[in-house]
């Protein structure tokens, strides 16, 4: 005896697959989040850092902090209209951090300059 299946018999299955596909698309967006970046260069007695996000978005107005290796803040700067933060060169080891509130802040060590 064969049974004919109607679309109604598969509607629960298909709606579940559709819902799963939609959820997959939206939940993987988190994995596609744009992470912060920082790139610095030494210019005479200053350090100039470009900050932003991996999608090319600028971080105008963002706070950027220079820390000693003891994690003490040495200086703070606000990214300008070109998304640059400028610091005075320090005569001690330091790193510069752009924390955009994501899981991992972007950091640049003075040894890379």
PDB file of C-alpha atoms in Angstrom:
ATOM      1  CA  UNK A   1       0.000   0.000   0.000  1.00  0.00           C
ATOM      2  CA  UNK A   2       1.542   3.278  -1.016  1.00  0.00           C
ATOM      3  CA  UNK A   3       0.799   6.527   0.606  1.00  0.00           C
ATOM      4  CA  UNK A   4       0.775   9.823  -1.195  1.00  0.00           C
ATOM      5  CA  UNK A   5       2.395  12.668   0.658  1.00  0.00           C
ATOM      6  CA  UNK A   6       1.025  16.134   0.426  1.00  0.00           C
ATOM      7  CA  UNK A   7       2.982  19.326   0.912  1.00  0.00           C
ATOM      8  CA  UNK A   8       1.249  19.645   4.228  1.00  0.00           C
ATOM      9  CA  UNK A   9       3.081  16.520   5.423  1.00  0.00           C
ATOM     10  CA  UNK A  10       6.441  18.206   4.792  1.00  0.00           C
ATOM     11  CA  UNK A  11       5.558  21.719   5.913  1.00  0.00           C
ATOM     12  CA  UNK A  12       6.892  21.184   9.426  1.00  0.00           C
ATOM     13  CA  UNK A  13      10.129  19.756   8.090  1.00  0.00           C
ATOM     14  CA  UNK A  14      10.636  22.496   5.507  1.00  0.00           C
ATOM     15  CA  UNK A  15       9.845  25.317   7.900  1.00  0.00           C
ATOM     16  CA  UNK A  16      12.387  23.852  10.319  1.00  0.00           C
ATOM     17  CA  UNK A  17      15.032  23.757   7.607  1.00  0.00           C
ATOM     18  CA  UNK A  18      14.191  27.316   6.565  1.00  0.00           C
ATOM     19  CA  UNK A  19      14.343  28.530  10.149  1.00  0.00           C
ATOM     20  CA  UNK A  20      17.680  26.768  10.628  1.00  0.00           C
ATOM     21  CA  UNK A  21      19.100  28.365   7.492  1.00  0.00           C
ATOM     22  CA  UNK A  22      17.951  31.837   8.555  1.00  0.00           C
ATOM     23  CA  UNK A  23      19.392  31.398  12.047  1.00  0.00           C
ATOM     24  CA  UNK A  24      22.666  30.173  10.580  1.00  0.00           C
ATOM     25  CA  UNK A  25      22.985  33.281   8.422  1.00  0.00           C
ATOM     26  CA  UNK A  26      22.267  35.663  11.280  1.00  0.00           C
ATOM     27  CA  UNK A  27      24.370  33.925  13.915  1.00  0.00           C
ATOM     28  CA  UNK A  28      27.413  33.721  11.665  1.00  0.00           C
ATOM     29  CA  UNK A  29      27.275  37.500  11.309  1.00  0.00           C
ATOM     30  CA  UNK A  30      28.938  37.590  14.728  1.00  0.00           C
ATOM     31  CA  UNK A  31      31.915  35.746  13.261  1.00  0.00           C
ATOM     32  CA  UNK A  32      32.057  38.372  10.520  1.00  0.00           C
ATOM     33  CA  UNK A  33      32.328  41.245  13.032  1.00  0.00           C
ATOM     34  CA  UNK A  34      34.883  43.875  12.202  1.00  0.00           C
ATOM     35  CA  UNK A  35      37.799  43.834  14.593  1.00  0.00           C
ATOM     36  CA  UNK A  36      39.838  46.895  15.644  1.00  0.00           C
ATOM     37  CA  UNK A  37      43.271  47.533  14.171  1.00  0.00           C
ATOM     38  CA  UNK A  38      46.145  49.849  15.000  1.00  0.00           C
ATOM     39  CA  UNK A  39      49.206  50.732  12.949  1.00  0.00           C
ATOM     40  CA  UNK A  40      51.858  53.062  14.349  1.00  0.00           C
ATOM     41  CA  UNK A  41      55.009  54.766  13.125  1.00  0.00           C
ATOM     42  CA  UNK A  42      57.712  56.820  14.794  1.00  0.00           C
ATOM     43  CA  UNK A  43      58.082  60.380  13.533  1.00  0.00           C
ATOM     44  CA  UNK A  44      61.055  62.164  15.179  1.00  0.00           C
ATOM     45  CA  UNK A  45      59.959  62.414  18.851  1.00  0.00           C
ATOM     46  CA  UNK A  46      56.364  61.309  18.330  1.00  0.00           C
ATOM     47  CA  UNK A  47      54.433  58.133  17.695  1.00  0.00           C
ATOM     48  CA  UNK A  48      51.542  58.473  15.250  1.00  0.00           C
ATOM     49  CA  UNK A  49      48.959  55.705  15.218  1.00  0.00           C
ATOM     50  CA  UNK A  50      46.220  55.040  12.692  1.00  0.00           C
ATOM     51  CA  UNK A  51      43.224  53.299  14.271  1.00  0.00           C
ATOM     52  CA  UNK A  52      40.091  51.846  12.767  1.00  0.00           C
ATOM     53  CA  UNK A  53      38.278  48.647  11.943  1.00  0.00           C
ATOM     54  CA  UNK A  54      38.976  45.753   9.615  1.00  0.00           C
ATOM     55  CA  UNK A  55      36.178  46.818   7.259  1.00  0.00           C
ATOM     56  CA  UNK A  56      37.938  50.141   6.638  1.00  0.00           C
ATOM     57  CA  UNK A  57      35.755  52.156   9.000  1.00  0.00           C
ATOM     58  CA  UNK A  58      37.586  54.945  10.816  1.00  0.00           C
ATOM     59  CA  UNK A  59      37.589  55.297  14.589  1.00  0.00           C
ATOM     60  CA  UNK A  60      37.299  59.096  14.786  1.00  0.00           C
ATOM     61  CA  UNK A  61      36.964  60.202  18.410  1.00  0.00           C
ATOM     62  CA  UNK A  62      38.104  56.873  19.849  1.00  0.00           C
ATOM     63  CA  UNK A  63      40.366  56.819  22.885  1.00  0.00           C
ATOM     64  CA  UNK A  64      43.829  55.329  22.393  1.00  0.00           C
ATOM     65  CA  UNK A  65      46.073  54.707  25.406  1.00  0.00           C
ATOM     66  CA  UNK A  66      49.844  54.328  25.794  1.00  0.00           C
ATOM     67  CA  UNK A  67      50.773  51.919  28.608  1.00  0.00           C
ATOM     68  CA  UNK A  68      54.032  51.034  30.334  1.00  0.00           C
ATOM     69  CA  UNK A  69      54.931  47.370  30.555  1.00  0.00           C
ATOM     70  CA  UNK A  70      53.643  47.580  34.147  1.00  0.00           C
ATOM     71  CA  UNK A  71      50.228  48.379  32.630  1.00  0.00           C
ATOM     72  CA  UNK A  72      50.285  51.948  33.949  1.00  0.00           C
ATOM     73  CA  UNK A  73      48.748  54.517  31.575  1.00  0.00           C
ATOM     74  CA  UNK A  74      51.472  56.871  30.313  1.00  0.00           C
ATOM     75  CA  UNK A  75      49.356  58.985  27.958  1.00  0.00           C
ATOM     76  CA  UNK A  76      45.929  59.139  26.363  1.00  0.00           C
ATOM     77  CA  UNK A  77      44.947  60.477  22.959  1.00  0.00           C
ATOM     78  CA  UNK A  78      41.736  60.850  21.002  1.00  0.00           C
ATOM     79  CA  UNK A  79      41.707  59.816  17.354  1.00  0.00           C
ATOM     80  CA  UNK A  80      41.430  62.930  15.175  1.00  0.00           C
ATOM     81  CA  UNK A  81      39.315  63.512  12.060  1.00  0.00           C
ATOM     82  CA  UNK A  82      41.700  61.258  10.124  1.00  0.00           C
ATOM     83  CA  UNK A  83      41.467  58.512  12.761  1.00  0.00           C
ATOM     84  CA  UNK A  84      45.030  59.195  13.983  1.00  0.00           C
ATOM     85  CA  UNK A  85      46.255  59.408  17.562  1.00  0.00           C
ATOM     86  CA  UNK A  86      49.577  61.086  18.361  1.00  0.00           C
ATOM     87  CA  UNK A  87      51.806  60.483  21.378  1.00  0.00           C
ATOM     88  CA  UNK A  88      55.128  61.882  22.583  1.00  0.00           C
ATOM     89  CA  UNK A  89      57.916  59.280  22.396  1.00  0.00           C
ATOM     90  CA  UNK A  90      58.722  57.703  25.772  1.00  0.00           C
ATOM     91  CA  UNK A  91      62.181  56.626  26.914  1.00  0.00           C
ATOM     92  CA  UNK A  92      60.859  53.421  28.440  1.00  0.00           C
ATOM     93  CA  UNK A  93      59.209  50.305  27.035  1.00  0.00           C
ATOM     94  CA  UNK A  94      55.562  50.881  26.144  1.00  0.00           C
ATOM     95  CA  UNK A  95      52.690  49.621  24.073  1.00  0.00           C
ATOM     96  CA  UNK A  96      49.716  51.454  22.614  1.00  0.00           C
ATOM     97  CA  UNK A  97      46.217  50.040  22.843  1.00  0.00           C
ATOM     98  CA  UNK A  98      43.009  50.741  20.935  1.00  0.00           C
ATOM     99  CA  UNK A  99      40.172  49.067  22.818  1.00  0.00           C
ATOM    100  CA  UNK A 100      36.986  49.277  20.773  1.00  0.00           C
ATOM    101  CA  UNK A 101      35.018  47.261  23.316  1.00  0.00           C
ATOM    102  CA  UNK A 102      35.411  43.971  21.473  1.00  0.00           C
ATOM    103  CA  UNK A 103      36.864  40.874  23.038  1.00  0.00           C
ATOM    104  CA  UNK A 104      40.429  41.666  22.014  1.00  0.00           C
ATOM    105  CA  UNK A 105      41.811  45.206  21.841  1.00  0.00           C
ATOM    106  CA  UNK A 106      44.353  46.083  19.163  1.00  0.00           C
ATOM    107  CA  UNK A 107      47.876  46.696  20.499  1.00  0.00           C
ATOM    108  CA  UNK A 108      51.135  47.992  19.062  1.00  0.00           C
ATOM    109  CA  UNK A 109      54.448  47.483  20.868  1.00  0.00           C
ATOM    110  CA  UNK A 110      57.213  50.098  20.779  1.00  0.00           C
ATOM    111  CA  UNK A 111      59.686  47.388  19.688  1.00  0.00           C
ATOM    112  CA  UNK A 112      57.847  47.261  16.336  1.00  0.00           C
ATOM    113  CA  UNK A 113      58.634  50.923  15.611  1.00  0.00           C
TER     114      UNK A 113
END
